[in-house]
mmCIF file of C-alpha atoms and ligand atoms in Angstrom:
data_model
loop_
_atom_site.group_PDB
_atom_site.id
_atom_site.type_symbol
_atom_site.label_atom_id
_atom_site.label_comp_id
_atom_site.label_asym_id
_atom_site.label_seq_id
_atom_site.Cartn_x
_atom_site.Cartn_y
_atom_site.Cartn_z
ATOM 1 C CA MET Q 1 44.724 -50.502 31.571
ATOM 2 C CA ILE Q 2 45.508 -50.103 27.859
ATOM 3 C CA SER Q 3 42.535 -50.051 25.504
ATOM 4 C CA GLU Q 4 42.419 -52.374 22.486
ATOM 5 C CA LYS Q 5 41.828 -49.336 20.265
ATOM 6 C CA LEU Q 6 45.096 -47.766 21.430
ATOM 7 C CA ARG Q 7 46.947 -51.057 20.907
ATOM 8 C CA GLU Q 8 45.652 -51.138 17.342
ATOM 9 C CA ILE Q 9 46.783 -47.546 16.658
ATOM 10 C CA PHE Q 10 50.167 -48.300 18.238
ATOM 11 C CA GLU Q 11 50.657 -51.425 16.074
ATOM 12 C CA ARG Q 12 49.858 -49.520 12.859
ATOM 13 C CA ALA Q 13 51.695 -46.261 13.585
ATOM 14 C CA GLN Q 14 54.672 -45.263 11.431
ATOM 15 C CA ARG Q 15 55.598 -41.862 12.863
ATOM 16 C CA VAL Q 16 55.778 -41.606 16.642
ATOM 17 C CA CYS Q 17 57.055 -38.912 18.994
ATOM 18 C CA VAL Q 18 57.412 -39.178 22.776
ATOM 19 C CA LEU Q 19 57.860 -36.328 25.272
ATOM 20 C CA THR Q 20 59.081 -37.432 28.681
ATOM 21 C CA GLY Q 21 59.339 -35.627 32.002
ATOM 22 C CA ALA Q 22 60.573 -36.250 35.517
ATOM 23 C CA GLY Q 23 57.883 -38.887 36.194
ATOM 24 C CA ILE Q 24 59.566 -41.400 33.888
ATOM 25 C CA SER Q 25 62.608 -41.382 36.152
ATOM 26 C CA ALA Q 26 60.611 -41.476 39.411
ATOM 27 C CA GLU Q 27 60.762 -45.282 39.529
ATOM 28 C CA SER Q 28 64.554 -45.009 39.187
ATOM 29 C CA GLY Q 29 64.605 -43.028 42.435
ATOM 30 C CA VAL Q 30 65.015 -39.582 40.859
ATOM 31 C CA PRO Q 31 62.797 -37.083 42.723
ATOM 32 C CA THR Q 32 60.201 -35.235 40.621
ATOM 33 C CA PHE Q 33 59.717 -31.458 40.838
ATOM 34 C CA ARG Q 34 55.965 -31.465 41.295
ATOM 35 C CA GLY Q 35 53.197 -33.994 41.585
ATOM 36 C CA GLY Q 36 51.167 -35.219 44.537
ATOM 37 C CA GLY Q 37 50.385 -31.530 45.211
ATOM 38 C CA GLN Q 38 53.955 -30.821 46.341
ATOM 39 C CA SER Q 39 56.811 -28.828 44.870
ATOM 40 C CA ALA Q 40 60.538 -29.479 45.412
ATOM 41 C CA VAL Q 41 62.353 -27.262 47.898
ATOM 42 C CA TRP Q 42 66.108 -26.760 48.439
ATOM 43 C CA LYS Q 43 67.221 -25.235 51.752
ATOM 44 C CA GLY Q 44 63.791 -23.683 52.147
ATOM 45 C CA MET Q 45 63.922 -22.220 48.630
ATOM 46 C CA PRO Q 46 61.338 -23.284 46.016
ATOM 47 C CA PHE Q 47 63.214 -25.075 43.228
ATOM 48 C CA ASP Q 48 62.041 -22.591 40.598
ATOM 49 C CA GLU Q 49 63.932 -19.906 42.520
ATOM 50 C CA ILE Q 50 67.227 -21.842 42.760
ATOM 51 C CA SER Q 51 66.854 -23.261 39.215
ATOM 52 C CA SER Q 52 66.622 -19.821 37.650
ATOM 53 C CA ALA Q 53 68.689 -17.525 35.426
ATOM 54 C CA ARG Q 54 68.618 -14.892 38.195
ATOM 55 C CA MET Q 55 70.243 -17.287 40.685
ATOM 56 C CA VAL Q 56 73.094 -18.053 38.250
ATOM 57 C CA ARG Q 57 73.774 -14.317 38.032
ATOM 58 C CA GLU Q 58 73.462 -13.655 41.761
ATOM 59 C CA ASN Q 59 74.679 -16.802 43.520
ATOM 60 C CA LEU Q 60 76.433 -19.307 41.248
ATOM 61 C CA PRO Q 61 78.100 -21.229 44.148
ATOM 62 C CA GLU Q 62 74.652 -21.966 45.632
ATOM 63 C CA VAL Q 63 73.422 -23.155 42.222
ATOM 64 C CA TRP Q 64 76.428 -25.505 42.036
ATOM 65 C CA GLU Q 65 75.708 -26.806 45.528
ATOM 66 C CA TRP Q 66 72.151 -27.675 44.442
ATOM 67 C CA PHE Q 67 73.286 -29.414 41.260
ATOM 68 C CA ASP Q 68 76.175 -31.246 42.951
ATOM 69 C CA TYR Q 69 73.648 -32.534 45.499
ATOM 70 C CA ARG Q 70 71.348 -33.683 42.659
ATOM 71 C CA ARG Q 71 74.285 -35.370 40.864
ATOM 72 C CA GLY Q 72 75.003 -37.172 44.126
ATOM 73 C CA VAL Q 73 71.435 -38.515 44.217
ATOM 74 C CA LEU Q 74 71.674 -39.575 40.554
ATOM 75 C CA LYS Q 75 74.886 -41.499 41.119
ATOM 76 C CA ASP Q 76 72.824 -44.390 42.551
ATOM 77 C CA CYS Q 77 70.046 -44.258 39.944
ATOM 78 C CA ALA Q 78 69.748 -46.562 36.945
ATOM 79 C CA PRO Q 79 67.258 -46.685 34.050
ATOM 80 C CA ASN Q 80 63.947 -48.448 34.771
ATOM 81 C CA PRO Q 81 61.673 -50.570 32.523
ATOM 82 C CA ALA Q 82 60.076 -47.425 31.042
ATOM 83 C CA HIS Q 83 63.448 -46.114 29.771
ATOM 84 C CA TYR Q 84 64.308 -49.571 28.387
ATOM 85 C CA ALA Q 85 60.922 -49.940 26.663
ATOM 86 C CA LEU Q 86 61.402 -46.599 24.857
ATOM 87 C CA ALA Q 87 64.955 -47.533 23.862
ATOM 88 C CA GLY Q 88 63.419 -50.301 21.705
ATOM 89 C CA TRP Q 89 60.829 -48.098 19.987
ATOM 90 C CA PRO Q 90 63.043 -46.870 17.097
ATOM 91 C CA ASP Q 91 63.009 -50.478 15.827
ATOM 92 C CA ARG Q 92 59.196 -50.536 15.700
ATOM 93 C CA PHE Q 93 58.485 -47.346 13.783
ATOM 94 C CA ALA Q 94 59.660 -45.841 10.482
ATOM 95 C CA GLU Q 95 60.171 -42.489 12.241
ATOM 96 C CA PHE Q 96 60.686 -42.118 15.960
ATOM 97 C CA THR Q 97 61.742 -39.120 18.045
ATOM 98 C CA LEU Q 98 62.365 -39.149 21.774
ATOM 99 C CA VAL Q 99 62.198 -35.702 23.355
ATOM 100 C CA THR Q 100 62.940 -35.294 27.032
ATOM 101 C CA GLN Q 101 62.780 -32.488 29.550
ATOM 102 C CA ASN Q 102 64.969 -34.572 31.843
ATOM 103 C CA ILE Q 103 68.579 -33.722 32.483
ATOM 104 C CA ASP Q 104 69.459 -37.050 34.129
ATOM 105 C CA GLY Q 105 70.806 -38.861 31.036
ATOM 106 C CA LEU Q 106 68.856 -42.032 31.875
ATOM 107 C CA HIS Q 107 67.373 -42.421 28.367
ATOM 108 C CA ALA Q 108 70.886 -42.591 26.910
ATOM 109 C CA ALA Q 109 71.952 -44.939 29.709
ATOM 110 C CA ALA Q 110 69.102 -47.271 28.671
ATOM 111 C CA GLY Q 111 70.367 -47.248 25.071
ATOM 112 C CA SER Q 112 68.269 -44.515 23.429
ATOM 113 C CA ARG Q 113 70.165 -42.633 20.743
ATOM 114 C CA ALA Q 114 69.634 -39.110 19.362
ATOM 115 C CA VAL Q 115 67.531 -38.049 22.348
ATOM 116 C CA VAL Q 116 66.401 -34.429 22.063
ATOM 117 C CA GLU Q 117 67.340 -32.979 25.456
ATOM 118 C CA LEU Q 118 65.291 -29.796 25.773
ATOM 119 C CA HIS Q 119 66.641 -28.784 29.185
ATOM 120 C CA GLY Q 120 70.290 -29.834 28.855
ATOM 121 C CA ASN Q 121 72.233 -32.449 30.795
ATOM 122 C CA ILE Q 122 73.309 -32.416 34.433
ATOM 123 C CA HIS Q 123 76.537 -34.294 33.625
ATOM 124 C CA ARG Q 124 77.893 -31.357 31.635
ATOM 125 C CA ALA Q 125 78.951 -27.786 32.420
ATOM 126 C CA TYR Q 126 79.773 -24.843 30.196
ATOM 127 C CA CYS Q 127 81.770 -21.672 30.510
ATOM 128 C CA ASN Q 128 79.703 -18.589 31.236
ATOM 129 C CA VAL Q 129 82.104 -16.503 29.135
ATOM 130 C CA CYS Q 130 83.246 -18.473 26.056
ATOM 131 C CA GLY Q 131 80.678 -21.303 26.114
ATOM 132 C CA LYS Q 132 83.213 -24.186 26.084
ATOM 133 C CA ARG Q 133 81.564 -27.424 27.295
ATOM 134 C CA PHE Q 134 82.982 -29.752 29.975
ATOM 135 C CA ASP Q 135 82.090 -33.330 30.896
ATOM 136 C CA ILE Q 136 81.726 -33.434 34.698
ATOM 137 C CA ARG Q 137 80.284 -36.946 35.023
ATOM 138 C CA GLY Q 138 81.568 -38.630 38.177
ATOM 139 C CA LYS Q 139 83.154 -35.428 39.509
ATOM 140 C CA ILE Q 140 81.294 -34.613 42.703
ATOM 141 C CA PRO Q 141 81.726 -31.856 43.700
ATOM 142 C CA HIS Q 142 82.091 -30.597 40.142
ATOM 143 C CA SER Q 143 85.485 -29.710 38.757
ATOM 144 C CA PRO Q 144 87.022 -27.715 37.274
ATOM 145 C CA ASP Q 145 85.415 -24.489 38.526
ATOM 146 C CA ASP Q 146 87.041 -22.251 35.942
ATOM 147 C CA CYS Q 147 87.367 -22.584 32.180
ATOM 148 C CA ASP Q 148 90.775 -23.754 30.909
ATOM 149 C CA GLU Q 149 90.450 -21.516 27.823
ATOM 150 C CA CYS Q 150 89.468 -18.164 29.290
ATOM 151 C CA ALA Q 151 89.304 -18.609 33.113
ATOM 152 C CA GLY Q 152 85.561 -17.811 33.025
ATOM 153 C CA LYS Q 153 83.314 -19.482 35.614
ATOM 154 C CA LEU Q 154 81.619 -22.762 34.681
ATOM 155 C CA ARG Q 155 77.901 -23.320 35.207
ATOM 156 C CA PRO Q 156 75.707 -26.426 34.864
ATOM 157 C CA ASP Q 157 74.673 -27.162 31.253
ATOM 158 C CA VAL Q 158 70.973 -27.119 32.101
ATOM 159 C CA VAL Q 159 68.158 -24.795 31.057
ATOM 160 C CA LEU Q 160 66.874 -22.805 34.006
ATOM 161 C CA PHE Q 161 63.719 -20.716 34.228
ATOM 162 C CA GLY Q 162 64.071 -17.598 32.090
ATOM 163 C CA GLU Q 163 66.722 -19.174 29.848
ATOM 164 C CA MET Q 164 66.530 -20.147 26.197
ATOM 165 C CA LEU Q 165 66.483 -23.794 25.150
ATOM 166 C CA PRO Q 166 69.600 -25.182 23.355
ATOM 167 C CA ALA Q 167 69.828 -23.998 19.771
ATOM 168 C CA GLY Q 168 67.890 -26.265 17.435
ATOM 169 C CA ALA Q 169 66.445 -28.567 20.114
ATOM 170 C CA PHE Q 170 62.924 -27.158 20.179
ATOM 171 C CA GLU Q 171 62.885 -26.847 16.387
ATOM 172 C CA ARG Q 172 63.782 -30.542 16.010
ATOM 173 C CA ALA Q 173 61.158 -31.547 18.560
ATOM 174 C CA GLY Q 174 58.591 -29.259 16.931
ATOM 175 C CA ARG Q 175 59.168 -30.810 13.477
ATOM 176 C CA SER Q 176 58.565 -34.249 14.905
ATOM 177 C CA ALA Q 177 55.467 -33.116 16.855
ATOM 178 C CA ARG Q 178 54.029 -31.617 13.652
ATOM 179 C CA SER Q 179 54.652 -34.679 11.495
ATOM 180 C CA CYS Q 180 53.889 -37.596 13.850
ATOM 181 C CA GLU Q 181 50.667 -39.617 13.931
ATOM 182 C CA LEU Q 182 51.018 -40.656 17.545
ATOM 183 C CA PHE Q 183 52.358 -38.456 20.355
ATOM 184 C CA PHE Q 184 52.970 -39.680 23.908
ATOM 185 C CA VAL Q 185 53.221 -37.350 26.905
ATOM 186 C CA VAL Q 186 54.898 -39.413 29.629
ATOM 187 C CA GLY Q 187 55.491 -38.433 33.261
ATOM 188 C CA THR Q 188 55.236 -34.680 32.922
ATOM 189 C CA SER Q 189 53.023 -32.218 34.757
ATOM 190 C CA ALA Q 190 52.826 -30.343 31.422
ATOM 191 C CA LEU Q 191 53.220 -26.997 33.169
ATOM 192 C CA VAL Q 192 56.563 -25.872 31.766
ATOM 193 C CA TYR Q 193 56.725 -24.183 28.371
ATOM 194 C CA PRO Q 194 57.738 -24.349 25.610
ATOM 195 C CA ALA Q 195 58.056 -28.158 26.206
ATOM 196 C CA ALA Q 196 54.371 -28.642 27.089
ATOM 197 C CA GLY Q 197 53.450 -26.792 23.898
ATOM 198 C CA LEU Q 198 54.775 -29.741 21.855
ATOM 199 C CA ALA Q 199 51.729 -31.837 22.797
ATOM 200 C CA GLU Q 200 49.484 -28.978 21.675
ATOM 201 C CA ILE Q 201 51.379 -28.704 18.367
ATOM 202 C CA ALA Q 202 51.016 -32.452 17.797
ATOM 203 C CA LYS Q 203 47.300 -32.420 18.578
ATOM 204 C CA ARG Q 204 46.654 -29.430 16.311
ATOM 205 C CA SER Q 205 48.588 -31.197 13.541
ATOM 206 C CA GLY Q 206 46.287 -34.215 13.759
ATOM 207 C CA ALA Q 207 48.247 -36.649 15.955
ATOM 208 C CA VAL Q 208 46.589 -39.004 18.407
ATOM 209 C CA LEU Q 209 47.629 -37.787 21.871
ATOM 210 C CA VAL Q 210 48.310 -40.281 24.671
ATOM 211 C CA GLU Q 211 49.123 -39.385 28.275
ATOM 212 C CA VAL Q 212 50.934 -41.789 30.608
ATOM 213 C CA ASN Q 213 50.727 -40.435 34.144
ATOM 214 C CA PRO Q 214 49.224 -41.692 37.416
ATOM 215 C CA GLU Q 215 47.818 -38.170 37.946
ATOM 216 C CA ALA Q 216 45.721 -35.855 35.780
ATOM 217 C CA THR Q 217 47.468 -32.812 34.252
ATOM 218 C CA PRO Q 218 46.356 -29.727 32.314
ATOM 219 C CA MET Q 219 47.002 -31.845 29.176
ATOM 220 C CA THR Q 220 44.574 -34.615 30.163
ATOM 221 C CA ASP Q 221 41.490 -33.048 28.577
ATOM 222 C CA PHE Q 222 43.274 -32.696 25.201
ATOM 223 C CA CYS Q 223 44.320 -36.352 25.170
ATOM 224 C CA ASP Q 224 42.657 -39.054 23.113
ATOM 225 C CA PHE Q 225 43.853 -41.746 25.520
ATOM 226 C CA THR Q 226 45.073 -41.575 29.099
ATOM 227 C CA ILE Q 227 46.944 -44.407 30.760
ATOM 228 C CA ARG Q 228 46.595 -43.693 34.458
ATOM 229 C CA GLU Q 229 49.542 -45.848 35.497
ATOM 230 C CA LYS Q 230 53.216 -45.546 36.276
ATOM 231 C CA ALA Q 231 55.367 -45.369 33.162
ATOM 232 C CA GLY Q 232 57.414 -48.381 34.289
ATOM 233 C CA LEU Q 233 54.278 -50.505 34.059
ATOM 234 C CA ALA Q 234 52.469 -48.846 31.158
ATOM 235 C CA LEU Q 235 55.250 -48.588 28.554
ATOM 236 C CA PRO Q 236 56.495 -52.199 28.780
ATOM 237 C CA ALA Q 237 52.842 -53.364 28.758
ATOM 238 C CA LEU Q 238 52.178 -51.394 25.567
ATOM 239 C CA THR Q 239 55.351 -52.677 23.945
ATOM 240 C CA ILE Q 240 54.532 -56.363 24.405
HETATM 241 C C1 LIG E 301 54.799 -40.193 36.897
HETATM 242 C C2 LIG E 301 55.340 -41.169 37.706
HETATM 243 C C3 LIG E 301 55.557 -42.417 37.117
HETATM 244 C C4 LIG E 301 55.214 -39.391 38.882
HETATM 245 N N1 LIG E 301 55.233 -42.635 35.842
HETATM 246 N N2 LIG E 301 54.480 -40.412 35.646
HETATM 247 C C5 LIG E 301 54.220 -19.777 28.472
HETATM 248 C C6 LIG E 301 53.309 -19.626 29.503
HETATM 249 C C7 LIG E 301 53.746 -19.400 30.817
HETATM 250 C C8 LIG E 301 55.097 -19.332 31.128
HETATM 251 C C9 LIG E 301 56.002 -19.499 30.107
HETATM 252 C C10 LIG E 301 55.565 -19.713 28.814
HETATM 253 N N3 LIG E 301 56.658 -19.857 28.021
HETATM 254 C C11 LIG E 301 57.766 -19.762 28.799
HETATM 255 C C12 LIG E 301 57.397 -19.528 30.079
HETATM 256 C C13 LIG E 301 58.309 -19.341 31.245
HETATM 257 C C14 LIG E 301 58.829 -20.631 31.813
HETATM 258 C C15 LIG E 301 57.618 -21.500 32.204
HETATM 259 O O1 LIG E 301 57.250 -22.429 31.540
HETATM 260 N N4 LIG E 301 57.028 -21.196 33.344
HETATM 261 C C16 LIG E 301 55.837 -21.923 33.827
HETATM 262 C C17 LIG E 301 56.235 -22.941 34.892
HETATM 263 C C18 LIG E 301 54.886 -20.926 34.380
HETATM 264 N N5 LIG E 301 59.672 -21.303 30.845
HETATM 265 C C19 LIG E 301 60.977 -20.989 30.712
HETATM 266 O O2 LIG E 301 61.508 -20.122 31.376
HETATM 267 C C20 LIG E 301 61.737 -21.759 29.653
HETATM 268 N N6 LIG E 301 62.460 -20.876 28.831
HETATM 269 C C21 LIG E 301 61.875 -20.102 27.920
HETATM 270 O O3 LIG E 301 60.673 -20.096 27.770
HETATM 271 O O4 LIG E 301 62.768 -19.369 27.180
HETATM 272 C C22 LIG E 301 62.270 -18.272 26.425
HETATM 273 C C23 LIG E 301 62.384 -17.071 27.313
HETATM 274 C C24 LIG E 301 63.636 -16.675 27.755
HETATM 275 C C25 LIG E 301 63.756 -15.529 28.534
HETATM 276 C C26 LIG E 301 62.600 -14.843 28.913
HETATM 277 C C27 LIG E 301 61.350 -15.283 28.481
HETATM 278 C C28 LIG E 301 61.235 -16.404 27.668
HETATM 279 C C29 LIG E 301 62.793 -22.653 30.286
HETATM 280 C C30 LIG E 301 62.205 -23.708 31.130
HETATM 281 C C31 LIG E 301 63.310 -24.513 31.787
HETATM 282 C C32 LIG E 301 62.747 -25.440 32.845
HETATM 283 N N7 LIG E 301 63.816 -25.972 33.587
HETATM 284 C C33 LIG E 301 63.537 -26.942 34.627
HETATM 285 C C34 LIG E 301 64.746 -26.988 35.565
HETATM 286 C C35 LIG E 301 65.957 -27.680 34.915
HETATM 287 C C36 LIG E 301 67.108 -27.701 35.827
HETATM 288 C C37 LIG E 301 66.794 -28.492 37.093
HETATM 289 O O5 LIG E 301 66.629 -29.706 36.992
HETATM 290 O O6 LIG E 301 66.731 -27.893 38.161
HETATM 291 O O7 LIG E 301 63.269 -28.208 34.060
HETATM 292 S S1 LIG E 301 62.069 -26.611 35.563
HETATM 293 C C38 LIG E 301 61.647 -28.279 35.823
HETATM 294 O O8 LIG E 301 60.332 -28.465 35.251
HETATM 295 C C39 LIG E 301 62.636 -29.105 34.979
HETATM 296 C C40 LIG E 301 61.697 -30.022 34.245
HETATM 297 O O9 LIG E 301 62.292 -30.479 33.043
HETATM 298 C C41 LIG E 301 60.467 -29.187 34.023
HETATM 299 C C42 LIG E 301 59.227 -29.973 33.782
HETATM 300 O O10 LIG E 301 58.902 -30.764 34.879
HETATM 301 P P1 LIG E 301 58.286 -32.199 34.627
HETATM 302 O O11 LIG E 301 59.227 -33.029 33.904
HETATM 303 O O12 LIG E 301 56.940 -32.045 34.057
HETATM 304 O O13 LIG E 301 58.228 -32.802 36.118
HETATM 305 P P2 LIG E 301 57.169 -32.548 37.266
HETATM 306 O O14 LIG E 301 57.828 -32.890 38.531
HETATM 307 O O15 LIG E 301 56.539 -31.223 37.141
HETATM 308 O O16 LIG E 301 56.017 -33.608 36.974
HETATM 309 C C43 LIG E 301 56.226 -34.985 37.171
HETATM 310 C C44 LIG E 301 55.003 -35.712 36.675
HETATM 311 O O17 LIG E 301 55.286 -37.099 36.691
HETATM 312 C C45 LIG E 301 53.759 -35.502 37.550
HETATM 313 O O18 LIG E 301 52.671 -35.179 36.702
HETATM 314 C C46 LIG E 301 53.536 -36.872 38.191
HETATM 315 O O19 LIG E 301 52.159 -37.202 38.360
HETATM 316 C C47 LIG E 301 54.172 -37.788 37.179
HETATM 317 N N8 LIG E 301 54.677 -39.065 37.686
HETATM 318 N N9 LIG E 301 55.554 -40.652 38.971
HETATM 319 C C48 LIG E 301 54.666 -41.601 35.151
HETATM 320 N N10 LIG E 301 56.097 -43.455 37.856
HETATM 321 ZN ZN1 LIG E 302 85.763 -20.086 28.743
#
């Protein structure tokens, strides 16, 4: 249920920023990491163990197996009405920034441009030695394995626990969080930092904070509005 007050604020807003998480892709069939009191597990390993900087150092082939499996799942997933609704938002507002923690590329597939991808993109790899990037979309299992410049090993171009975010990405997101009037937190458990900190920055800078999530999160109490619905219902309903 969307309040009339929120509709009014939405209609008048000029500067809007949206942070999305795994929940926005749930209705596309992409599994979330957490939610419903459960946490993803791969071969008996909690995902935060396999998706970690330590695992890349100690067992890169296992990391690749996990990401190749995930790319296999994604192969059959398409954007849902929530991704499409957001793809139209740049036309409604003078300034609009879409920031995502997702690595699935579904915002771009729905037509969103200039998406700030805080945690990288599962369809790319980079060389552990020289940093050269490779497009691995459609190559399952991934290939090549080694860099064609320096023969270094490739790794997924995603940000794992204990790793830094891509240069400039958080800064760009932070600028938008600081300057927007309306900030949406969509489909994220708001547990992972520094991404979750963007909502706090926006709130402290005076933005109206809106959460779209069927479940409560640690961010809920800071929010001015909560839409306790699936993103695929809530975002198109707000856009109408
Ligand atoms: C729906 C729905 C529907 C369902 N509609 N909603 C400050 C405090 C404490 C710790 C830290 C801190 N700062 C940094 C840290 C450490 C760490 C961290 O945050 N740890 C906490 C978990 C404790 N952060 C990092 O390590 C980050 N790096 C960093 O800080 O660098 C500096 C540094 C470097 C070296 C040393 C020290 C510092 C990097 C974080 C990278 C996170 N990467 C992952 C994995 C990516 C690769 C992969 O895919 O495997 O990114 S973790 C995973 O969580 C993934 C996600 O992007 C991220 C967030 O998850 P998200 O999107 O919120 O999904 P879920 O599943 O948690 O939630 C889904 C939600 O959707 C639920 O709420 C549902 O209810 C909802 N939902 N259906 C709407 N239809
Ligand atoms: Zn290389």
